[in-house]
XYZ file of C-alpha atoms in Angstrom:
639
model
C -4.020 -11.114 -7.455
C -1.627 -13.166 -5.988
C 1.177 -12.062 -3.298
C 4.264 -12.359 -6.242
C 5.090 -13.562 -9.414
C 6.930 -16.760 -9.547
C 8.879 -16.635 -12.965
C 8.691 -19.916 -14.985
C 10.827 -22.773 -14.003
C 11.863 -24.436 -17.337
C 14.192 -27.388 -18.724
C 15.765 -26.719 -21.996
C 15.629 -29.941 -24.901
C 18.094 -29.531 -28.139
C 15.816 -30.094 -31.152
C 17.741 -29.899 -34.231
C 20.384 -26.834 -32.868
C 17.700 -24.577 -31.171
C 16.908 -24.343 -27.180
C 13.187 -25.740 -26.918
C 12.148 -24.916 -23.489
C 9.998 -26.903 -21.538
C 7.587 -25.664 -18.561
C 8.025 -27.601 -15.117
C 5.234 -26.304 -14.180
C 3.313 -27.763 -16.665
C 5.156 -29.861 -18.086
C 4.713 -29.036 -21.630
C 6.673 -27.256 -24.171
C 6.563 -23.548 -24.805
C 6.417 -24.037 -28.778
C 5.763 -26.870 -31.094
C 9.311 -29.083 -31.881
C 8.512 -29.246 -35.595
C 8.649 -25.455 -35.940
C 7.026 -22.951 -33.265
C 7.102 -19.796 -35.880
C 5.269 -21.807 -38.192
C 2.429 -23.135 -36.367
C 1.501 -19.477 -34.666
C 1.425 -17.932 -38.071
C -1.116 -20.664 -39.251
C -2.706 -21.404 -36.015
C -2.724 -17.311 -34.879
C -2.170 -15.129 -37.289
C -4.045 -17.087 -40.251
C -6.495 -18.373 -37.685
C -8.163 -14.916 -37.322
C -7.082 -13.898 -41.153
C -4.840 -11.217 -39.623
C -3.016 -10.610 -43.111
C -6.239 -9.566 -45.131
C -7.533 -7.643 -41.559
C -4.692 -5.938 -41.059
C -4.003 -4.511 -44.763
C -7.384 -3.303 -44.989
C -6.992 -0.875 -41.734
C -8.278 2.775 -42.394
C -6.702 5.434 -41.319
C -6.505 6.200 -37.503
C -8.407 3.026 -37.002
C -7.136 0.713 -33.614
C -6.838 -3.205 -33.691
C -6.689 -5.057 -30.713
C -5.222 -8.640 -30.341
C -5.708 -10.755 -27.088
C -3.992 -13.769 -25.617
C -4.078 -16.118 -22.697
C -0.462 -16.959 -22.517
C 2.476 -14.920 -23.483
C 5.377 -17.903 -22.617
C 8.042 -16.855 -24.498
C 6.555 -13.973 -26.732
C 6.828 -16.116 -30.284
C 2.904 -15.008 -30.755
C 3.665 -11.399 -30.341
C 6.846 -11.264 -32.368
C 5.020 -12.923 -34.866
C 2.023 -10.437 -35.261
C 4.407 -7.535 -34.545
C 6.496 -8.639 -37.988
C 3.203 -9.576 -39.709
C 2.722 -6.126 -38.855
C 5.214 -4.357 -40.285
C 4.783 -6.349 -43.808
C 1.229 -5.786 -43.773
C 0.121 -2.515 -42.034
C -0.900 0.231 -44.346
C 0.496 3.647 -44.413
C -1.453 5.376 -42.252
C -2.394 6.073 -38.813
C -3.897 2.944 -37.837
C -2.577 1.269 -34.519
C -2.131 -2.698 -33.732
C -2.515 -2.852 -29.942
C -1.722 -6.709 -27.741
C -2.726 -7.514 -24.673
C -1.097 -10.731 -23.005
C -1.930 -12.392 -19.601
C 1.290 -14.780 -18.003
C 1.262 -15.839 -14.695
C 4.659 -17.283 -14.564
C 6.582 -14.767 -16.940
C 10.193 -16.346 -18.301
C 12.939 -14.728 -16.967
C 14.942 -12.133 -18.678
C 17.963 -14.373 -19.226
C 15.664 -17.179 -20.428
C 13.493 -15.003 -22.614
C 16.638 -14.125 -24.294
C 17.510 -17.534 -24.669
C 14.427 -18.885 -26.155
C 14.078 -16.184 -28.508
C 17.754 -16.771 -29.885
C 15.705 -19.759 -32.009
C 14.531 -17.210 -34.359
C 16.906 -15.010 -35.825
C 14.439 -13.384 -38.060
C 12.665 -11.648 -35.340
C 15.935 -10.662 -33.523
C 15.407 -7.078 -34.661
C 12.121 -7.301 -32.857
C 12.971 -9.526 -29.967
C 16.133 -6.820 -29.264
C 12.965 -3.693 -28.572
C 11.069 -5.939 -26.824
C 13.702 -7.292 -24.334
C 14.678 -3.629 -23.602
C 11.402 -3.165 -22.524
C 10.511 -6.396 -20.954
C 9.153 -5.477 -17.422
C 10.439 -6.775 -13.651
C 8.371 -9.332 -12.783
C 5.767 -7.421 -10.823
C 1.940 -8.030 -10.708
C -0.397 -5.965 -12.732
C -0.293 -4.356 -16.000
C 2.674 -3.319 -17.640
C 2.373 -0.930 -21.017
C 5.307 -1.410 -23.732
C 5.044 1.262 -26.251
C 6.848 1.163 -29.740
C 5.223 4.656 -31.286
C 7.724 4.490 -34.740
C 6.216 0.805 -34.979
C 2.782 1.793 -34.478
C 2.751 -0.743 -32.241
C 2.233 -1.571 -28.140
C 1.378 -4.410 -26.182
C -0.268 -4.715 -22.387
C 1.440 -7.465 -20.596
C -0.943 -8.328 -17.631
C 1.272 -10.611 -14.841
C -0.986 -12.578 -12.730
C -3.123 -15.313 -12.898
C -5.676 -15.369 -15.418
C -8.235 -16.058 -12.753
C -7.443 -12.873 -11.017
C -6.489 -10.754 -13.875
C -9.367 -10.949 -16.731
C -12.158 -10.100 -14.534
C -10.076 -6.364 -13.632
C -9.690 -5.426 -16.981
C -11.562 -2.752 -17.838
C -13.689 -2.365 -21.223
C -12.981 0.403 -23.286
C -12.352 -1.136 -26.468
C -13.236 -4.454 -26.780
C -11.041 -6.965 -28.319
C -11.123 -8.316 -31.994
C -9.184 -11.039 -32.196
C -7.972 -13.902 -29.669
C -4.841 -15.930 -29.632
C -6.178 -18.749 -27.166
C -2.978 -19.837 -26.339
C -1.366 -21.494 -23.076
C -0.260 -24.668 -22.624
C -2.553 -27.991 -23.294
C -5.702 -28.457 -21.364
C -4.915 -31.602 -20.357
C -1.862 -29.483 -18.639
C -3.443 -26.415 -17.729
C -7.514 -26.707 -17.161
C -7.788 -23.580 -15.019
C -6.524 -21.155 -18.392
C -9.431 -23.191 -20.320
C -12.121 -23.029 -17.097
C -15.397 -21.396 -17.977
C -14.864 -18.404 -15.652
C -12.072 -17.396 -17.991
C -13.936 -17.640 -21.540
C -16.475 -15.717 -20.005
C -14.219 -12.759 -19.155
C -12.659 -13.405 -22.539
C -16.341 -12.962 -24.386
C -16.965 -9.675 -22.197
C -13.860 -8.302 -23.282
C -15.106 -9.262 -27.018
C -17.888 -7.864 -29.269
C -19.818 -9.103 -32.859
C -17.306 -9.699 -35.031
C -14.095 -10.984 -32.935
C -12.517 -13.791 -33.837
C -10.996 -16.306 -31.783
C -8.039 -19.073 -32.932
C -6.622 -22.134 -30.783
C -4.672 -25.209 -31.649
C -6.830 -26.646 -28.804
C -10.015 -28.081 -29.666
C -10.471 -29.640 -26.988
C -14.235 -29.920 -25.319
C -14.195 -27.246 -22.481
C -12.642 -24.876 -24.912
C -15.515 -25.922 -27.663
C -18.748 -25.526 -25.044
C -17.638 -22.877 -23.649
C -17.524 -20.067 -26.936
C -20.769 -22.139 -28.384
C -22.447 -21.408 -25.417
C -21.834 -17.419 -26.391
C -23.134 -17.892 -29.714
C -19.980 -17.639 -30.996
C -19.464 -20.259 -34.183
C -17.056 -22.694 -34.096
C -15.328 -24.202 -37.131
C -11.997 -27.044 -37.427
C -9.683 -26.576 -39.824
C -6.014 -28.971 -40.888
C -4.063 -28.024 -37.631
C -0.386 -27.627 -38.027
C 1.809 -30.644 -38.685
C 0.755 -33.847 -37.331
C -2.321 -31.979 -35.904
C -5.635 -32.689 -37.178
C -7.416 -29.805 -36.242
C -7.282 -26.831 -35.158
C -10.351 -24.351 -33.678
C -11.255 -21.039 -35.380
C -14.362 -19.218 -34.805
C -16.407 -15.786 -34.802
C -18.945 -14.254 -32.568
C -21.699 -12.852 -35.052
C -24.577 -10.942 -34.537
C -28.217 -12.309 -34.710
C -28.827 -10.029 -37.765
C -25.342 -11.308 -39.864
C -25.255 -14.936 -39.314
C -22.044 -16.727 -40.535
C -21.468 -20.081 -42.599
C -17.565 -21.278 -42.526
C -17.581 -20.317 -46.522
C -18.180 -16.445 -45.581
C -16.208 -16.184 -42.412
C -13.616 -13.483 -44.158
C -16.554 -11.200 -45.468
C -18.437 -11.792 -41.885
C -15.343 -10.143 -40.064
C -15.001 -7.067 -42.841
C -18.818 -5.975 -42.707
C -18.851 -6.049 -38.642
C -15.469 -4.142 -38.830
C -16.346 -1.653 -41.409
C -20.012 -1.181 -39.720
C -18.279 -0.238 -36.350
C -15.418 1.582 -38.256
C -13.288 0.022 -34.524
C -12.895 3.698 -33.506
C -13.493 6.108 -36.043
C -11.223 6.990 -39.307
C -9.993 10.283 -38.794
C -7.736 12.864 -36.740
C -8.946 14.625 -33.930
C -8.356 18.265 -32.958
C -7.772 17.731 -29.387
C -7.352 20.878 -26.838
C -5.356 20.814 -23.803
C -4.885 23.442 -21.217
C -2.856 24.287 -19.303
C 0.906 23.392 -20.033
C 2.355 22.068 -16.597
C 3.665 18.307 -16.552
C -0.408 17.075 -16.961
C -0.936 18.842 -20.208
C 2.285 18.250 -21.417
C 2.312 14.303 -21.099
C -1.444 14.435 -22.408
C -0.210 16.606 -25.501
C 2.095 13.806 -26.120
C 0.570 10.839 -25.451
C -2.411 12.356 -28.353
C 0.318 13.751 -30.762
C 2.284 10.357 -30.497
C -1.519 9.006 -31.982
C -1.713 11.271 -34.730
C -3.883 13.738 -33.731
C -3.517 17.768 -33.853
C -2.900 18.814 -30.412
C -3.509 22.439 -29.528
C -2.083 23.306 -26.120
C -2.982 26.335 -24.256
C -1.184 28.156 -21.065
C -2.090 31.861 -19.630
C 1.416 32.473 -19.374
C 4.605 29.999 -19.921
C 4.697 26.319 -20.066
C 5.762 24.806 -16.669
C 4.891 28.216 -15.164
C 3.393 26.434 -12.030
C 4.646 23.810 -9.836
C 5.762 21.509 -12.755
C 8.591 24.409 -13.317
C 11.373 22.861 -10.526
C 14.783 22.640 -12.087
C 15.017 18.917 -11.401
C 12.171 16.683 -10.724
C 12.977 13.248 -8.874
C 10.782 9.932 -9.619
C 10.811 8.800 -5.818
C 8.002 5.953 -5.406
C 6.957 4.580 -2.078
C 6.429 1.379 -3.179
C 3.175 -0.329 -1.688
C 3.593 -4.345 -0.649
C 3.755 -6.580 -3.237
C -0.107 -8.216 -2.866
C -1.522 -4.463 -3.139
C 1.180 -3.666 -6.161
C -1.330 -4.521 -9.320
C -3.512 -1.781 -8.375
C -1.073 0.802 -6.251
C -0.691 3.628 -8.380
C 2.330 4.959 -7.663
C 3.872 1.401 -7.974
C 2.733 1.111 -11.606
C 3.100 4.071 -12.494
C 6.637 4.856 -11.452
C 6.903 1.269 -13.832
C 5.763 2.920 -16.661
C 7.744 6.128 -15.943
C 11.060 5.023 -16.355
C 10.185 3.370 -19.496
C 8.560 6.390 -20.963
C 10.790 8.716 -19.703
C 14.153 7.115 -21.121
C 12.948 8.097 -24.702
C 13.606 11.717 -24.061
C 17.737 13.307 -23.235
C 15.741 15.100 -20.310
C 16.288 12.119 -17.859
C 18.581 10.821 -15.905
C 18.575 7.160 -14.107
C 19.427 6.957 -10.695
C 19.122 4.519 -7.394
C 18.056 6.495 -4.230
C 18.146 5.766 -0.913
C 14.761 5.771 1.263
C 15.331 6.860 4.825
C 13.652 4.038 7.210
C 12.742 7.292 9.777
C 9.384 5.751 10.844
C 7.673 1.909 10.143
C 11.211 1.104 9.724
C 10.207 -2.452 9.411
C 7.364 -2.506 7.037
C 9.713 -0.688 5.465
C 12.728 -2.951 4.875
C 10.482 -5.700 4.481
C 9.497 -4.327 0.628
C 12.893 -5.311 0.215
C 11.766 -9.487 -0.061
C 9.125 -8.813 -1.472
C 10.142 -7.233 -4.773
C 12.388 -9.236 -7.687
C 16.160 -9.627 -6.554
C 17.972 -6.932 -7.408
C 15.531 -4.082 -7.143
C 15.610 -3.416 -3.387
C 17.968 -3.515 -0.570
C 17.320 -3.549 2.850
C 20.425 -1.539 4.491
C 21.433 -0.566 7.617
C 22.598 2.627 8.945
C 26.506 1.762 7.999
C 26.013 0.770 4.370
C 24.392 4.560 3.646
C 26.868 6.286 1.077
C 26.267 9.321 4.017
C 27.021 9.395 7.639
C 23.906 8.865 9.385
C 21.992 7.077 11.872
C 18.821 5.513 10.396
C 18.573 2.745 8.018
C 17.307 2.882 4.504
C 15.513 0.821 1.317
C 18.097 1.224 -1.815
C 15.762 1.426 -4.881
C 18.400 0.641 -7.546
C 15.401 2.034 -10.684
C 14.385 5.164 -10.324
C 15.270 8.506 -12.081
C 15.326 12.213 -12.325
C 13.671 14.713 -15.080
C 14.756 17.715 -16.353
C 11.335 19.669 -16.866
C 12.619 22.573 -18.611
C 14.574 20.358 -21.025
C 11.941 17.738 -21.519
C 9.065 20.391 -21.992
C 11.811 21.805 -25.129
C 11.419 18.412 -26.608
C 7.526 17.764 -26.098
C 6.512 21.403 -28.246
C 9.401 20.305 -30.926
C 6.596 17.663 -32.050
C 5.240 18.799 -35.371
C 1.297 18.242 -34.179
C 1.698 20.238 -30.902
C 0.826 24.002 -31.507
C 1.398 26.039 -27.808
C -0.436 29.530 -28.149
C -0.653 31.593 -24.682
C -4.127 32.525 -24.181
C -6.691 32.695 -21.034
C -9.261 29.887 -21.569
C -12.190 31.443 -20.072
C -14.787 29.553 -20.887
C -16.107 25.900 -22.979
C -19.058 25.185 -24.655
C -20.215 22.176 -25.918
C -21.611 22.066 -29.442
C -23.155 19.182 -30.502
C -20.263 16.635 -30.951
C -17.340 19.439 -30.690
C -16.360 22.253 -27.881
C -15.947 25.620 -28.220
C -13.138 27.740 -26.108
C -13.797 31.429 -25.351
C -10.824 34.016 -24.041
C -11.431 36.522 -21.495
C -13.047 39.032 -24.516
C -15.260 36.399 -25.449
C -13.381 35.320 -28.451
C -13.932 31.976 -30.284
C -10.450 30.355 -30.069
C -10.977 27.159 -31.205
C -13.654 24.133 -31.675
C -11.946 21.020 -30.978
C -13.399 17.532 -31.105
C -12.195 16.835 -27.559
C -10.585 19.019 -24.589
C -8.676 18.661 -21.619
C -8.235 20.734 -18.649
C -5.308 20.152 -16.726
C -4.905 23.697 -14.669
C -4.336 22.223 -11.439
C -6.718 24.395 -9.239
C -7.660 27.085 -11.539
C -9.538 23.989 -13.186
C -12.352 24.194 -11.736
C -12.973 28.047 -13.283
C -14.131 25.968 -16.654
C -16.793 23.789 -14.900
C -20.128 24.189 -13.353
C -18.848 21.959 -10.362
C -15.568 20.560 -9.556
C -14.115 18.543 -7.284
C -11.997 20.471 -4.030
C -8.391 20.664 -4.505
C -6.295 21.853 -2.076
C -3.124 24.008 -2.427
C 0.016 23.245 -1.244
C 2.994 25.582 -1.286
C 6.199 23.304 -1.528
C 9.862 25.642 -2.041
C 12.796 23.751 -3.365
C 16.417 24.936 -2.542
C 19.908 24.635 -4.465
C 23.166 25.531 -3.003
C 26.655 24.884 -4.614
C 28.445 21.989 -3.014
C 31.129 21.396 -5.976
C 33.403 20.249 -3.201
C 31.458 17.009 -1.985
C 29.261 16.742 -5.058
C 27.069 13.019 -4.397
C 27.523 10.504 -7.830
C 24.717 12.173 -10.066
C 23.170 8.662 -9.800
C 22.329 8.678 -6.466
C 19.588 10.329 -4.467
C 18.749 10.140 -0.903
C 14.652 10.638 0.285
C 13.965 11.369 4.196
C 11.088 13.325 4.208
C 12.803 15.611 1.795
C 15.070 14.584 -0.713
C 18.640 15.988 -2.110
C 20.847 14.912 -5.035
C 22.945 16.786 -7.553
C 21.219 19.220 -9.721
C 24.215 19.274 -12.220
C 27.605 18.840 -11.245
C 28.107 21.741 -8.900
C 24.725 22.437 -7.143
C 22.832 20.016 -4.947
C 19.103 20.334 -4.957
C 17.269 20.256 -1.621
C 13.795 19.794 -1.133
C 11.045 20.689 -0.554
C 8.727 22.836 2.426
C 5.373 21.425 2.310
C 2.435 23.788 3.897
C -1.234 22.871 3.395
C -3.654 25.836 2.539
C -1.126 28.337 1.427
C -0.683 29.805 -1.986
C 1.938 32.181 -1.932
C 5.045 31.515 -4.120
C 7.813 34.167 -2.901
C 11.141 32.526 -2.510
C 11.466 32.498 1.452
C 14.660 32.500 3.957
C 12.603 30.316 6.618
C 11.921 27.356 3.643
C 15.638 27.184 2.770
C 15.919 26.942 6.368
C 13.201 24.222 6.679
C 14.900 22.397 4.002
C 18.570 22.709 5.413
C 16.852 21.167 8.825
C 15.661 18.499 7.071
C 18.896 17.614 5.352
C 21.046 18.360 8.573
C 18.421 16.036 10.933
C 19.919 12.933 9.166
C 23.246 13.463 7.584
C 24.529 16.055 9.846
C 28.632 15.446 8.796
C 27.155 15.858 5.238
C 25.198 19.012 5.749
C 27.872 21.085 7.596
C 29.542 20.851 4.413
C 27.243 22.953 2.433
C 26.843 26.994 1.957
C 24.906 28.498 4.615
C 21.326 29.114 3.763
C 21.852 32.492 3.354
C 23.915 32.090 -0.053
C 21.204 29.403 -1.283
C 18.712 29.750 -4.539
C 14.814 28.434 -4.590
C 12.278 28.165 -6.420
C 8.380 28.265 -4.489
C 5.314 27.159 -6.549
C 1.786 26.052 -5.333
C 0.799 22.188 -5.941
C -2.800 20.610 -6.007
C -4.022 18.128 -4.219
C -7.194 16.091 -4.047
C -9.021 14.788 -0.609
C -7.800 11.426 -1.081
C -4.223 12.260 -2.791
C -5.664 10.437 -6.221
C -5.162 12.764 -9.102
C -8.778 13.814 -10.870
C -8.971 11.659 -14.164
C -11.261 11.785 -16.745
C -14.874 13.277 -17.254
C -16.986 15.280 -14.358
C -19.936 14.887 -17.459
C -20.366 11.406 -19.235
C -22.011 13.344 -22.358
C -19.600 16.029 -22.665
C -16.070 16.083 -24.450
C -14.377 17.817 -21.785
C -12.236 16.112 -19.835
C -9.937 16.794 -16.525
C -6.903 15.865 -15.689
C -5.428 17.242 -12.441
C -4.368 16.987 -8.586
C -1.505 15.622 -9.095
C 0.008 16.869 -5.435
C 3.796 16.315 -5.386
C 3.870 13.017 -7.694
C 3.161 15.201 -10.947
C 6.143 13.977 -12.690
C 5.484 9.952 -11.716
C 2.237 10.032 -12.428
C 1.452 12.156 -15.472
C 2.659 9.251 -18.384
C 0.519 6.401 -17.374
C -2.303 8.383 -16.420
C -1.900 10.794 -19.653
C -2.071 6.937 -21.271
C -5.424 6.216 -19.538
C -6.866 9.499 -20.763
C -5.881 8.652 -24.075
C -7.737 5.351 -23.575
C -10.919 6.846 -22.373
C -10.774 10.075 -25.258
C -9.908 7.680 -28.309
C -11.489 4.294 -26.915
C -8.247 2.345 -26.448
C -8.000 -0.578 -24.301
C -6.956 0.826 -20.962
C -3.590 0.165 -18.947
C -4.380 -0.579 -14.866
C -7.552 -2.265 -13.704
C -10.994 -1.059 -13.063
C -10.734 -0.474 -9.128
C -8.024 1.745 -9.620
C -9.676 3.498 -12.961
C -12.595 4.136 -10.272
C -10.139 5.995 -7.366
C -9.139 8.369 -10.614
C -12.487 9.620 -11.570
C -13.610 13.002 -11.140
C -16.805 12.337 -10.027
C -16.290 10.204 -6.745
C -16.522 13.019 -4.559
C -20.095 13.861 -5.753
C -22.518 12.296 -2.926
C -24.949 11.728 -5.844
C -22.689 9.563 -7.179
C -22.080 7.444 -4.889
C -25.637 5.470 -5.064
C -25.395 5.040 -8.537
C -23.329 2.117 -10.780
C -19.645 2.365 -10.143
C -18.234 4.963 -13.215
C -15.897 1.603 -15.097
C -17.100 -1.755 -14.102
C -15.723 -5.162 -15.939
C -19.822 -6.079 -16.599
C -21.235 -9.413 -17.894
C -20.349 -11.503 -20.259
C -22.490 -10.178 -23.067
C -21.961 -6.537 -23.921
C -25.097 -6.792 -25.762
């Protein structure tokens, strides 16, 4: 993956009133001159007879769309309104993913789209969401569409060979700009990553049919066929990958795509009864993620939701960002992305900027600050802090706060969500569904699917389980009405402070390894007014002494290796885990609650395969370790 992402350097021609913009990188247009709408719906979307496909979804079924260039986002706009006139009404799900390795910017993504006014409504949702330009994977989710898209920054050389497998792909835009412009899109080592990532029955459509682009599917199997092209175009390339036993002639090709899809049924037809327990930020985010889907979500806790160390009065999304070159695969880099996206759907958060204290690697610190887009990061020295103090600091200027209490109201509001508190003692698989037994030996449920997210106590429902450690962590508020900070600002140094509401400041928090005890102790307000004190000292002599302070103790969990515990300790079981989140529960639990939906419902999944490998349960197990990595990318031919 390359060091940065380079947004597109473009000209702009007038054709006929409308901003065409031209690549200088490539020297070729972003859209056809005659009428770029036009040509993707015949090219695209009637390329891989996405109308008929579409329309005939089932219920709770999931269609996934690739493509090799996203330029402006015309192809996606497209399909997304093609969508919403042809989707049926039902649970099915149209899911994009889109590789660009020189993404427009914001300002010119605005201004290229302002050539089609009858996508505005859609262009408008997707600017909102349109991501910095940072490497990796970025998840856009529109759940009252029905509707998201995986934008994948990088070079398509680095990028299709880390995406994992999970559901492959039925239908290809091969877009980008001409061969003849851009032969490394069209090179072989990127159609072979683009088969992998396909199965029987995917279509592909181009307006390219040029030779590299023709060789390279035939020598899949995959059929190839040239129909009228758009405009003054000839030809254009469409073609399916069939199996041996269902052999296609051009005539057929429509019927060819509806047996393979109805034999496969994409991922099943129905809803799911899906169990979650344990109610603290992990099974909350997992409840929603599945309810947002469709499916009936029953969500167990022994005692309260956010009883445990997810119950803070204010949680703070503070990332330390890795470098830029390590960024595509960092988790808490792409997740804290994904976070403040996800997160500014529900009244429960608040945006903020915070300042990082520089207290040790000062350098390595302020150097994130050239690494990242303009704009994000500041490098600042000790006399631009909004506090008196002596060290210098990073200014993240994206970043936010959650209100856990507030947003935990707002997750059991959602009509499929039914929270019951019960003790889980045991699960039992049955066949193709699991069983959950309370502590009299009760049937409580049988569930299609469950997930245990009970921080330690987690490992009380499996045979083996990975170690967790606890970590006893106290957070302190104190009123400071007087010198109240903006309530978009925070300040991290170690710990971290910033306005729990308008007349208490939140300090945090004590951090002790291998304890578990949760009273509310004098010595941790202490540790956290020392904390404060050691770098704004002016700032701190303003506040209450620590004897008139409140706190709140709680024990978090933490893995070896800091990497929360994702997915399945047992490949043929339907119990999954979902836990160790340490400190970081808040900015990590929506992407990774995202890549357990993935993995539960077979969904294509959101960060790459080396980084879907540090998440799985089972990479502490020795005997393990000898064996096939648990998500590889694979060969070319999934059969």
């Amino acid at each position: 993956m390359s060091n940065a992402i380079q947004t597109a350097d473009l000209e702009w021609q007038q054709v006929d009133g409308i901003d065409v913009p031209v690549s200088k990188q490539f020297g070729d247009v972003y859209f056809s001159k005659d009428n770029g709408l036009l040509e993707t719906r015949h090219v695209f979307l009637n390329g891989n007879d996405l109308p008929q496909r579409l329309a005939a979804l089932h219920d709770y079924q999931y269609f996934c769309v690739g493509e090799t260039g996203f330029g402006t986002g015309l192809n996606i706009l497209a399909l997304w309104q093609l969508w919403q006139q042809a989707r049926p009404d039902n649970h099915s799900h149209l899911h994009a993913i889109s590789v660009e390795k020189f993404p427009l910017s914001k300002a010119d993504l605005i201004r290229a789209l302002n050539a089609w006014p009858e996508l505005a409504p859609l262009a408008e949702q997707l600017i909102a969401q349109y991501p910095l330009p940072i490497p990796g994977c970025h998840r856009l989710s529109f759940p009252q569409e029905r509707f998201s898209l995986d934008l994948w920054l990088g070079d398509a050389h680095d990028v299709f060979p880390t995406m994992v497998k999970t559901h492959s792909v039925n239908a290809w835009f091969l877009d980008g700009f001409a061969p003849s412009c851009n032969p490394d899109m069209w090179a072989e080592q990127v159609l072979n990553h683009i088969v992998r990532l396909s199965d029987y029955g995917t279509t592909f459509a181009s307006f390219s049919v040029a030779g590299v682009l023709k060789r390279g599917l035939t020598a899949h199997g995959i059929q190839i066929s040239r129909p009228r092209g758009f405009g003054h175009k000839r030809e254009m390339l469409k073609a399916i990958w069939t199996s041996p036993e269902n052999p296609q002639d051009d005539e057929h090709s429509n019927n060819t795509v509806a047996i393979t899809e109805k034999k496969t049924q994409l991922n099943g037809s129905k809803a799911k009864t899906i169990a979650i327990v344990g109610a603290g930020i992990a099974g909350l985010s997992t409840a929603w993620a599945l309810a947002q889907r469709g499916h009936q979500i029953k969500l167990y806790d022994q005692t309260a939701p956010l009883a445990g160390a997810s119950g803070n009065p204010l949680a703070l999304l503070n990332p330390k960002l890795s470098p830029i070159k390590q960024s595509h695969e960092h988790l808490m880099t792409v997740c804290w992305q994904y976070a403040l996206r996800h997160y500014a759907q529900f009244n429960a958060f608040r945006p903020l900027q915070i300042d990082q204290l520089a207290l040790k690697k000062t350098d390595e610190l302020l150097a994130l600050a050239k690494q990242y887009p303009t704009d994000l990061l500041h490098a600042q020295n000790a006399t631009e802090s909004a506090l008196t103090t002596l060290y210098p600091s990073l200014h993240l200027t994206q970043a936010g706060a959650v209100s856990p209490h507030q947003l935990c109201d707002q997750i059991l509001q959602h009509p499929l969500i039914q929270f019951e508190v019960a003790h889980i003692q045991k699960l039992v698989q049955k066949e193709q569904q699991v069983q959950l037994y309370n502590t009299r030996e009760d049937v409580l449920a049988q569930v299609d699917h469950v997930v245990v997210c009970c921080a330690r106590q987690s490992a009380e429902l499996f045979a083996e389980y990975p170690p967790l450690k606890p970590i006893r962590g106290q957070v302190s508020w104190a009123n400071n009405a007087e010198y109240a900070l903006p309530l978009n600002q925070a300040f991290s140094y170690g710990g971290y402070c910033m306005q729990l509401d308008p007349q208490q400041l939140i300090l945090g928090a004590s951090f002790y390894p291998q304890r578990e005890d949760s009273d509310i102790l004098p010595e941790d307000h202490q540790h956290n007014a020392n904390l404060i004190t050691d770098v704004f000292p002016e700032y701190a002599a303003h506040l209450p002494a620590v004897t008139e302070w409140q706190g709140r103790a709680s024990v978090r969990a933490q893995s070896p290796d800091y990497f929360p515990l994702l997915g399945q300790l047992d490949e043929n079981s339907e119990i999954y885990t979902f836990s160790g989140l340490g400190s970081k529960g808040f900015l990590f639990a929506p992407l990774c609650s995202e890549i357990i939906a993935a993995l539960i419902l077979g969904e294509a999944c959101p960060v790459p395969v080396r980084l879907l490998q540090r998440l799985h349960p089972q990479r502490f197990q020795k005997k393990m370790r000898a064996k096939k990595p648990y998500f590889q990318p694979g060969s070319a031919d999934p059969h």
